[in-house]
Amino acid sequence: MTTSTRRYHITTFGCQMNKADSERMAGILENMGFEWSEDPNQAELILYNTCTIRDNAEQKVYSYLGRQAKRKQEEPGLTLVVAGCVAQQAGEALRRRVPELDLVMGPQHANRLDSLLEQVFEGNQVVATEPIHIMEDITKPRRDSRVTAWVNVIYGCNERCTYCVVPNVRGVEQSRRAEAIRAEMTEIGRSGYKEVTLLGQNIDAYGRDLPGVTAEGRHKHTFTDLLYFVHDVPGIDRIRFATSHPRYFTERLIKACAELPKVCEHFHIPFQSGDNDILKAMARGYTHEKYRQIIDRIRAIMPDAAITADAIVGFPGETEAQFENTLKLVDEIGFDQLNTAAYSPRPGTPAALWENQVSEEVKGDRLQRLNHLVARKAVERSQRYLGRIEEVLVEDKNPKNDGQVMGRTRSNRLTFCEGDLEELKGQLVRVKITEVRAFSLTGDRGL
Ligand code: SAH
Ligand code: SF4
Ligand code: F3S
């Protein structure tokens, strides 16, 4: 090991979970004396925190990795780490494919980065992908934002959706203790952050693995109980959460969101398909009627709540008529935002082996048609903001206009307004909305 300061760079692919893991791993590296380098080519340690949800996400990792592996041939002192979901999925095979790698570590091992690196610095090539119990991280994450922070509440997923790699790569559900979550949020509030997003692949599953049952036979630590337990943490003005699974979504949760002032009026509830036979083949465990009932209940109790979701087109066997059921659901519900994707066969998942795969052309065409509809519906949903005064938490500059700042409404709509970032960063400002677009708003401050 050299005595001069060692620099590190992390590139993160994938979802909010991975972003949160990267922030924790950055915290661990800084605790070990590493310093952040914006330029990966100046860094002595490079960590790729990877995603394998779809094939294109995985291929991106290999192309980045190839470049640094080449660099390592000239600079043997470079430490190369692959963490996250590709690491878990490919494990030993990844080490063989890229022999320059020093460390391959699955997502459950994020909090052990320091001890794994110690083994690397002793001269070992390390692969850490065995399932483990996730320990609390005792270092402080290096958070990307100074305004908003992620907090994991449950790791892993016990569902078995037939298209999805997540259970294979993230392991079984492991809930953090409510006290640990509250302690982390308290620290976040004390450090000046204003917003927390509670994270889980299936957040409604929170607490199922924790001991304790109420007199009514309910788990003592449901996600709704957790919201009541953490909602008053000082300094935090807003609480968000994702992702909700329709199978476990409860009316009690809607009521908690309506009742707790800091909990924002936004639900992210992926439906994946609007067709019951496809939902069954996906093993999602609900029907489109059940999904619609959930949305109806939300709109009855919180009429203005934003609703966003994820959907997949071209799942194996999906006919034109079945795809049209997805269009119908999107048209009738009117989402504020929808993340859409063409089905991508993933290794180790049942649906990848089915013979009734849909052609790339058809998938591409359906994706485009769905995206058009999504944008049209989002424009409609945006109209309700026109002329209204919205509370916006200022996070950053508008990257396209220096004189403007940007933030989000409570409903998570990206909003721009004139202002000076220095003065407004981390502030809740009142913005009168003057312009609406599909996925963003513009307004005037202080009216
Ligand atoms: N736990 C969440 C989603 C996690 S993955 C849930 O159950 O809803 C994020 C999104 O990626 C999914 O909602 C799904 O829409 C998409 N996705 C997952 N696997 C996919 C695959 N094989 N092909 C295309 N999209 C996929
Ligand atoms: Fe994947 Fe289904 Fe788990 Fe979501 S609930 S992470 S889609 S297996
Ligand atoms: Fe990707 Fe892993 Fe998240 S596969 S979407 S980074 S859980």
Coordinates of C-alpha atoms and ligand atoms in Angstrom, one line a residue:
M1 CA 0.0 0.0 0.0
T2 CA 1.2 3.5 -0.8
T3 CA 1.3 6.2 1.9
S4 CA 0.0 9.0 -0.4
T5 CA -3.8 9.6 -0.4
R6 CA -5.6 6.9 -2.4
R7 CA -8.5 8.1 -4.6
Y8 CA -11.6 6.2 -5.5
H9 CA -14.3 6.4 -8.0
I10 CA -17.7 4.7 -8.0
T11 CA -20.0 4.4 -11.0
T12 CA -23.5 3.3 -10.1
F13 CA -25.9 1.5 -12.4
G14 CA -29.5 0.5 -11.5
C15 CA -32.1 1.4 -9.0
Q16 CA -32.4 3.4 -5.9
M17 CA -31.3 0.4 -3.8
N18 CA -28.0 0.4 -5.7
K19 CA -27.6 4.2 -5.2
A20 CA -28.1 3.8 -1.5
D21 CA -25.6 0.9 -1.4
S22 CA -23.0 3.1 -3.3
E23 CA -23.4 5.9 -0.8
R24 CA -22.7 3.4 2.1
M25 CA -19.7 2.0 0.3
A26 CA -18.4 5.5 -0.4
G27 CA -18.7 6.2 3.3
I28 CA -16.7 3.0 4.1
L29 CA -14.0 4.0 1.6
E30 CA -13.7 7.5 3.1
N31 CA -13.5 5.9 6.5
M32 CA -10.6 3.9 5.2
G33 CA -8.8 7.0 4.1
F34 CA -9.8 7.1 0.4
E35 CA -10.7 10.3 -1.2
W36 CA -13.3 10.8 -4.0
S37 CA -12.0 11.4 -7.5
E38 CA -14.5 12.7 -10.0
D39 CA -12.3 11.4 -12.9
P40 CA -12.2 7.6 -12.8
N41 CA -8.9 7.7 -14.6
Q42 CA -7.3 9.5 -11.7
A43 CA -8.6 7.0 -9.2
E44 CA -6.5 4.1 -7.7
L45 CA -9.7 2.2 -6.8
I46 CA -12.6 1.8 -9.1
L47 CA -15.9 0.3 -8.0
Y48 CA -18.7 -0.5 -10.4
N49 CA -22.0 -1.0 -8.6
T50 CA -23.9 -3.0 -11.2
C51 CA -27.4 -3.8 -12.3
T52 CA -28.7 -6.8 -14.2
I53 CA -32.4 -6.1 -14.3
R54 CA -32.3 -6.1 -18.2
D55 CA -29.7 -7.3 -20.6
N56 CA -28.7 -3.7 -21.7
A57 CA -28.0 -2.7 -18.1
E58 CA -25.6 -5.7 -17.8
Q59 CA -23.9 -5.1 -21.2
K60 CA -23.1 -1.5 -20.2
V61 CA -21.2 -2.8 -17.2
Y62 CA -19.0 -5.0 -19.3
S63 CA -18.0 -2.2 -21.7
Y64 CA -17.0 0.1 -18.8
L65 CA -15.2 -2.7 -17.1
G66 CA -13.2 -3.6 -20.3
R67 CA -11.7 -0.2 -20.4
Q68 CA -10.5 -0.2 -16.8
A69 CA -9.2 -3.8 -17.1
K70 CA -7.0 -2.6 -20.0
R71 CA -5.8 0.3 -17.9
K72 CA -4.9 -2.1 -15.1
Q73 CA -2.5 -3.9 -17.4
E74 CA -0.4 -0.7 -17.4
E75 CA -1.1 0.3 -13.8
P76 CA -1.0 -2.9 -11.7
G77 CA -1.6 -0.8 -8.6
L78 CA -5.2 -0.1 -9.7
T79 CA -7.8 -1.9 -7.6
L80 CA -10.9 -3.0 -9.5
V81 CA -14.1 -3.9 -7.7
V82 CA -17.4 -5.1 -9.2
A83 CA -20.3 -4.9 -6.7
G84 CA -24.0 -5.2 -6.9
C85 CA -26.3 -7.4 -8.9
V86 CA -24.1 -8.4 -11.9
A87 CA -21.5 -9.4 -9.3
Q88 CA -24.0 -11.5 -7.5
Q89 CA -25.3 -13.1 -10.7
A90 CA -22.0 -13.8 -12.4
G91 CA -19.8 -14.4 -9.3
E92 CA -16.8 -16.7 -10.1
A93 CA -17.6 -16.6 -13.8
L94 CA -17.1 -12.8 -13.7
R95 CA -13.7 -13.2 -12.1
R96 CA -12.7 -15.7 -14.7
R97 CA -14.0 -13.5 -17.5
V98 CA -12.1 -10.5 -16.2
P99 CA -9.0 -11.8 -14.4
E100 CA -7.9 -8.2 -13.7
L101 CA -10.7 -8.0 -11.1
D102 CA -9.6 -7.8 -7.4
L103 CA -13.0 -8.0 -5.8
V104 CA -16.4 -9.3 -6.9
M105 CA -19.1 -8.7 -4.2
G106 CA -22.8 -9.2 -4.1
P107 CA -25.2 -6.5 -2.7
Q108 CA -25.6 -8.2 0.6
H109 CA -21.9 -7.7 1.2
A110 CA -21.9 -3.9 0.7
N111 CA -21.4 -3.1 4.4
R112 CA -18.4 -5.5 4.5
L113 CA -16.4 -3.6 1.9
D114 CA -13.6 -2.7 4.3
S115 CA -12.9 -6.2 5.4
L116 CA -13.1 -7.5 1.9
L117 CA -10.6 -4.9 0.7
E118 CA -8.3 -5.8 3.5
Q119 CA -8.1 -9.3 2.0
V120 CA -7.5 -7.8 -1.4
F121 CA -4.6 -5.6 -0.1
E122 CA -3.1 -8.8 1.4
G123 CA -2.8 -10.0 -2.2
N124 CA -6.0 -12.0 -2.6
Q125 CA -8.5 -12.0 -5.4
V126 CA -11.8 -12.1 -3.6
V127 CA -15.3 -13.3 -4.5
A128 CA -18.0 -12.6 -1.9
T129 CA -21.4 -13.8 -3.1
E130 CA -22.5 -16.2 -0.4
P131 CA -25.9 -15.3 1.3
I132 CA -25.3 -13.5 4.6
H133 CA -27.3 -11.7 7.3
I134 CA -26.9 -8.0 6.6
M135 CA -25.3 -6.2 9.5
E136 CA -26.0 -2.6 10.4
D137 CA -23.4 -0.3 8.7
I138 CA -21.7 1.7 11.4
T139 CA -19.9 4.2 9.1
K140 CA -21.7 7.3 7.8
P141 CA -22.8 7.1 4.1
R142 CA -21.3 9.7 1.8
R143 CA -24.6 10.9 0.4
D144 CA -24.8 12.5 -3.1
S145 CA -27.4 15.0 -2.2
R146 CA -27.3 17.4 0.8
V147 CA -31.1 17.7 0.7
T148 CA -32.6 14.3 0.2
A149 CA -31.4 10.9 1.6
W150 CA -32.3 7.3 1.0
V151 CA -32.8 4.9 3.9
N152 CA -33.1 1.2 3.4
V153 CA -35.9 -0.4 5.4
I154 CA -36.0 -3.8 3.9
Y155 CA -33.4 -5.6 1.8
G156 CA -34.1 -8.5 -0.7
C157 CA -37.3 -9.9 -2.1
N158 CA -39.3 -13.1 -1.4
E159 CA -41.5 -12.8 -4.5
R160 CA -40.8 -15.0 -7.5
C161 CA -42.1 -12.9 -10.4
T162 CA -41.2 -15.2 -13.3
Y163 CA -39.2 -12.5 -15.3
C164 CA -37.2 -11.0 -12.4
V165 CA -33.6 -11.5 -11.3
V166 CA -33.9 -9.5 -8.1
P167 CA -34.7 -12.4 -5.7
N168 CA -31.7 -14.3 -7.1
V169 CA -29.3 -11.3 -6.6
R170 CA -30.7 -9.5 -3.6
G171 CA -31.5 -12.6 -1.5
V172 CA -34.4 -13.1 0.9
E173 CA -36.2 -10.3 2.7
Q174 CA -34.3 -8.8 5.7
S175 CA -36.0 -6.0 7.5
R176 CA -33.9 -3.5 9.5
R177 CA -35.1 -2.9 13.0
A178 CA -37.4 0.1 13.4
E179 CA -35.1 1.6 16.0
A180 CA -32.1 1.5 13.6
I181 CA -34.1 3.1 10.9
R182 CA -35.3 5.9 13.2
A183 CA -31.7 6.4 14.5
E184 CA -30.5 6.8 10.9
M185 CA -33.3 9.2 10.1
T186 CA -32.5 11.2 13.3
E187 CA -28.9 11.6 12.3
I188 CA -30.0 12.6 8.8
G189 CA -32.3 15.2 10.2
R190 CA -29.6 16.5 12.4
S191 CA -27.2 16.8 9.5
G192 CA -29.6 19.1 7.7
Y193 CA -31.4 16.9 5.2
K194 CA -35.0 17.7 4.6
E195 CA -36.4 14.6 2.8
V196 CA -36.0 10.9 3.3
T197 CA -37.0 8.1 0.9
L198 CA -37.6 4.8 2.6
L199 CA -36.5 2.0 0.3
G200 CA -37.5 -1.6 -0.3
Q201 CA -38.0 -3.8 -3.4
N202 CA -41.3 -4.7 -1.8
I203 CA -41.7 -2.3 1.0
D204 CA -45.1 -3.6 2.1
A205 CA -43.2 -6.8 3.1
Y206 CA -41.4 -4.8 5.8
G207 CA -41.4 -6.5 9.2
R208 CA -42.6 -9.9 8.1
D209 CA -39.3 -11.4 9.2
L210 CA -39.1 -9.5 12.5
P211 CA -40.4 -11.0 15.7
G212 CA -43.7 -9.8 17.3
V213 CA -47.4 -10.1 16.7
T214 CA -50.1 -7.7 18.0
A215 CA -53.2 -8.8 19.9
E216 CA -55.2 -8.8 16.7
G217 CA -52.7 -11.2 15.1
R218 CA -51.1 -8.6 12.9
H219 CA -47.3 -8.2 12.6
K220 CA -46.2 -5.5 15.1
H221 CA -43.8 -4.0 12.6
T222 CA -45.7 -3.5 9.4
F223 CA -44.6 -0.8 7.1
T224 CA -47.5 1.3 8.2
D225 CA -46.4 0.9 11.8
L226 CA -43.0 2.0 10.8
L227 CA -44.3 5.2 9.2
Y228 CA -46.1 6.1 12.5
F229 CA -42.9 5.2 14.4
V230 CA -40.6 7.5 12.3
H231 CA -42.9 10.3 11.0
D232 CA -41.9 12.9 13.7
V233 CA -38.2 12.7 13.4
P234 CA -37.0 16.3 13.8
G235 CA -35.6 18.2 10.8
I236 CA -37.1 15.9 8.2
D237 CA -40.0 17.7 6.4
R238 CA -40.9 15.0 3.9
I239 CA -41.0 11.2 3.9
R240 CA -41.4 9.2 0.7
F241 CA -41.3 5.5 0.2
A242 CA -41.0 2.9 -2.7
T243 CA -41.8 0.4 -4.0
S244 CA -45.3 -0.8 -3.1
H245 CA -46.5 -4.2 -4.3
P246 CA -50.2 -4.4 -5.2
R247 CA -50.5 -7.9 -3.6
Y248 CA -49.7 -6.5 -0.1
F249 CA -50.9 -2.9 -0.3
T250 CA -53.3 -2.0 2.5
E251 CA -56.0 0.6 3.1
R252 CA -54.3 1.2 6.5
L253 CA -51.3 2.5 4.6
I254 CA -53.4 4.9 2.5
K255 CA -54.9 6.2 5.8
A256 CA -51.5 6.6 7.4
C257 CA -50.3 8.6 4.4
A258 CA -53.4 10.8 4.5
E259 CA -53.0 11.3 8.3
L260 CA -49.3 11.9 8.6
P261 CA -48.4 15.4 7.4
K262 CA -44.8 14.6 6.4
V263 CA -45.6 11.6 4.3
C264 CA -45.9 12.8 0.7
E265 CA -48.9 12.2 -1.5
H266 CA -47.3 9.8 -3.9
F267 CA -47.6 6.1 -4.5
H268 CA -45.3 4.1 -6.7
I269 CA -47.2 0.8 -7.3
P270 CA -46.0 -1.2 -10.4
F271 CA -48.7 -3.2 -12.1
Q272 CA -46.5 -4.7 -14.9
S273 CA -49.5 -5.7 -17.1
G274 CA -53.1 -4.9 -17.5
D275 CA -54.0 -8.5 -18.5
N276 CA -55.0 -11.1 -16.0
D277 CA -53.5 -14.1 -17.9
I278 CA -50.2 -12.3 -18.3
L279 CA -50.3 -11.3 -14.6
K280 CA -50.8 -14.9 -13.8
A281 CA -47.9 -16.0 -16.0
M282 CA -45.8 -13.4 -14.3
A283 CA -46.8 -14.8 -10.9
R284 CA -47.7 -11.3 -9.6
G285 CA -50.5 -12.6 -7.4
Y286 CA -53.2 -10.0 -8.3
T287 CA -55.7 -9.2 -11.1
H288 CA -56.1 -5.9 -12.9
E289 CA -59.4 -5.5 -11.1
K290 CA -57.6 -5.7 -7.7
Y291 CA -55.1 -3.1 -8.9
R292 CA -57.9 -0.8 -10.0
Q293 CA -59.5 -1.2 -6.6
I294 CA -56.4 -0.1 -4.9
I295 CA -56.1 3.0 -7.1
D296 CA -59.8 3.7 -6.5
R297 CA -59.3 3.5 -2.7
I298 CA -56.3 5.9 -2.9
R299 CA -58.3 8.4 -5.0
A300 CA -61.3 8.2 -2.6
I301 CA -59.1 8.9 0.4
M302 CA -56.4 11.2 -1.2
P303 CA -57.9 12.5 -4.5
D304 CA -54.9 14.5 -5.5
A305 CA -52.2 11.8 -4.8
A306 CA -49.7 11.1 -7.6
I307 CA -49.7 7.6 -8.9
T308 CA -46.7 6.1 -10.7
A309 CA -45.9 2.6 -11.7
D310 CA -43.8 0.2 -13.8
A311 CA -45.0 -1.9 -16.7
I312 CA -43.4 -4.5 -19.0
V313 CA -44.4 -5.0 -22.6
G314 CA -43.8 -8.1 -24.7
F315 CA -43.7 -10.6 -21.8
P316 CA -43.5 -14.2 -23.3
G317 CA -46.8 -15.1 -24.9
E318 CA -48.3 -11.5 -24.8
T319 CA -50.8 -11.2 -27.7
E320 CA -51.8 -7.9 -29.2
A321 CA -55.1 -8.1 -27.4
Q322 CA -53.3 -8.7 -24.1
F323 CA -51.1 -5.7 -24.7
E324 CA -54.1 -3.6 -25.4
N325 CA -55.4 -4.5 -22.0
T326 CA -52.2 -2.7 -20.7
L327 CA -53.0 0.3 -22.9
K328 CA -56.6 0.3 -21.6
L329 CA -55.5 0.2 -18.0
V330 CA -53.0 3.1 -18.6
D331 CA -55.7 5.1 -20.4
E332 CA -58.3 4.6 -17.7
I333 CA -56.1 5.1 -14.7
G334 CA -54.0 8.0 -15.9
F335 CA -50.6 7.7 -14.3
D336 CA -48.5 10.7 -13.4
Q337 CA -45.5 8.8 -14.6
L338 CA -44.9 5.2 -15.8
N339 CA -41.6 3.5 -16.1
T340 CA -41.9 1.2 -19.2
A341 CA -39.6 -1.5 -20.4
A342 CA -39.6 -4.2 -23.1
Y343 CA -39.3 -7.6 -21.5
S344 CA -35.7 -8.8 -21.4
P345 CA -35.1 -12.6 -20.8
R346 CA -32.8 -12.9 -17.7
P347 CA -30.6 -15.9 -16.9
G348 CA -31.9 -17.9 -14.0
T349 CA -35.5 -16.8 -14.3
P350 CA -38.3 -19.1 -15.5
A351 CA -39.8 -17.0 -18.2
A352 CA -36.4 -16.8 -20.0
L353 CA -36.8 -20.5 -20.9
W354 CA -40.3 -20.3 -22.3
E355 CA -40.6 -20.8 -26.0
N356 CA -43.3 -18.2 -26.6
Q357 CA -40.9 -15.2 -26.7
V358 CA -42.2 -12.1 -28.4
S359 CA -40.0 -10.7 -31.2
E360 CA -37.8 -7.6 -30.7
E361 CA -39.8 -5.8 -33.4
V362 CA -43.1 -6.4 -31.7
K363 CA -41.7 -5.4 -28.3
G364 CA -40.2 -2.2 -29.7
D365 CA -43.4 -1.3 -31.4
R366 CA -45.5 -1.9 -28.2
L367 CA -43.1 0.0 -26.1
Q368 CA -43.4 3.0 -28.4
R369 CA -47.1 2.9 -28.5
L370 CA -47.3 2.6 -24.7
N371 CA -44.8 5.5 -24.2
H372 CA -46.9 7.7 -26.4
L373 CA -50.0 7.0 -24.4
V374 CA -48.1 7.5 -21.1
A375 CA -46.9 11.0 -22.2
R376 CA -50.3 12.0 -23.4
K377 CA -51.9 10.9 -20.1
A378 CA -49.1 12.6 -18.1
V379 CA -49.8 15.9 -19.8
E380 CA -53.5 15.5 -18.8
R381 CA -52.5 14.8 -15.2
S382 CA -50.2 17.8 -15.2
Q383 CA -53.1 20.2 -16.1
R384 CA -54.4 20.1 -12.6
Y385 CA -51.3 21.9 -11.3
L386 CA -51.8 25.0 -13.5
G387 CA -52.4 28.1 -11.4
R388 CA -51.9 26.1 -8.2
I389 CA -49.4 26.9 -5.4
E390 CA -47.2 24.0 -4.8
E391 CA -44.6 23.4 -2.1
V392 CA -41.3 22.7 -3.7
L393 CA -38.2 21.4 -1.9
V394 CA -35.2 23.0 -3.8
E395 CA -32.5 20.5 -4.5
D396 CA -30.4 21.9 -7.3
K397 CA -29.9 24.2 -10.2
N398 CA -31.9 23.7 -13.4
P399 CA -29.1 22.1 -15.5
K400 CA -30.6 23.8 -18.6
N401 CA -31.1 27.3 -17.1
D402 CA -28.6 28.9 -14.7
G403 CA -31.1 31.4 -13.4
Q404 CA -33.4 28.7 -12.3
V405 CA -33.5 26.2 -9.4
M406 CA -35.3 22.9 -9.4
G407 CA -37.0 20.7 -6.9
R408 CA -39.9 18.5 -6.4
T409 CA -43.5 19.0 -5.4
R410 CA -44.8 16.8 -2.6
S411 CA -46.3 14.6 -5.4
N412 CA -42.8 14.2 -6.8
R413 CA -43.3 16.4 -9.9
L414 CA -40.0 18.0 -11.0
T415 CA -40.5 21.8 -10.8
F416 CA -38.4 24.8 -12.0
C417 CA -38.6 28.4 -10.8
E418 CA -36.4 31.5 -10.9
G419 CA -34.0 31.7 -7.9
D420 CA -30.5 31.5 -6.5
L421 CA -29.4 28.0 -5.5
E422 CA -27.1 29.3 -2.7
E423 CA -30.1 31.0 -1.0
L424 CA -32.7 28.3 -1.7
K425 CA -31.0 24.9 -1.5
G426 CA -32.8 22.7 1.0
Q427 CA -35.6 25.2 1.4
L428 CA -39.3 24.5 1.0
V429 CA -40.6 27.3 -1.3
R430 CA -44.1 28.1 -2.5
V431 CA -44.3 28.1 -6.3
K432 CA -47.3 29.3 -8.4
I433 CA -47.4 26.9 -11.4
T434 CA -47.5 28.8 -14.7
E435 CA -46.4 26.2 -17.2
V436 CA -47.1 22.4 -17.3
R437 CA -45.4 19.7 -19.3
A438 CA -45.8 15.9 -19.2
F439 CA -43.3 15.3 -16.5
S440 CA -42.3 18.7 -15.2
L441 CA -43.7 22.1 -14.2
T442 CA -42.5 25.7 -14.1
G443 CA -43.7 28.4 -11.8
D444 CA -43.1 31.7 -10.0
R445 CA -41.9 31.9 -6.4
G446 CA -43.3 33.9 -3.6
L447 CA -46.8 34.7 -4.9
Ligands
SAH1 N1 -39.9 -4.7 -6.7 C1 -40.5 -3.9 -7.7 C2 -39.7 -3.8 -9.0 C3 -38.2 -4.0 -9.0 S1 -37.5 -4.1 -10.6 C4 -41.8 -4.5 -8.1 O1 -42.1 -5.6 -7.8 O2 -42.6 -3.9 -8.7 C5 -38.0 -2.6 -11.4 C6 -38.8 -2.9 -12.6 O3 -38.0 -3.4 -13.6 C7 -39.9 -3.8 -12.5 O4 -41.0 -3.2 -11.9 C8 -40.2 -4.2 -13.9 O5 -41.1 -3.4 -14.5 C9 -38.8 -4.1 -14.5 N2 -38.3 -5.4 -14.8 C10 -37.9 -6.4 -14.0 N3 -37.4 -7.4 -14.6 C11 -37.5 -7.2 -16.0 C12 -37.2 -7.9 -17.2 N4 -36.8 -9.1 -17.1 N5 -37.5 -7.3 -18.3 C13 -38.0 -6.0 -18.4 N6 -38.3 -5.3 -17.3 C14 -38.1 -5.9 -16.1
SF4_2 FE1 -38.8 -8.6 -8.8 FE2 -41.2 -9.3 -8.3 FE3 -39.5 -9.0 -6.3 FE4 -40.4 -6.9 -7.6 S1 -41.6 -8.2 -6.4 S2 -38.3 -7.3 -7.1 S3 -40.6 -7.6 -9.7 S4 -39.5 -10.5 -7.9
F3S3 FE1 -30.8 -3.5 -10.9 FE2 -30.2 -4.9 -8.8 FE3 -31.7 -2.7 -8.6 S1 -30.7 -5.7 -10.8 S2 -32.8 -2.7 -10.6 S3 -29.6 -2.8 -9.2 S4 -31.9 -4.6 -7.5

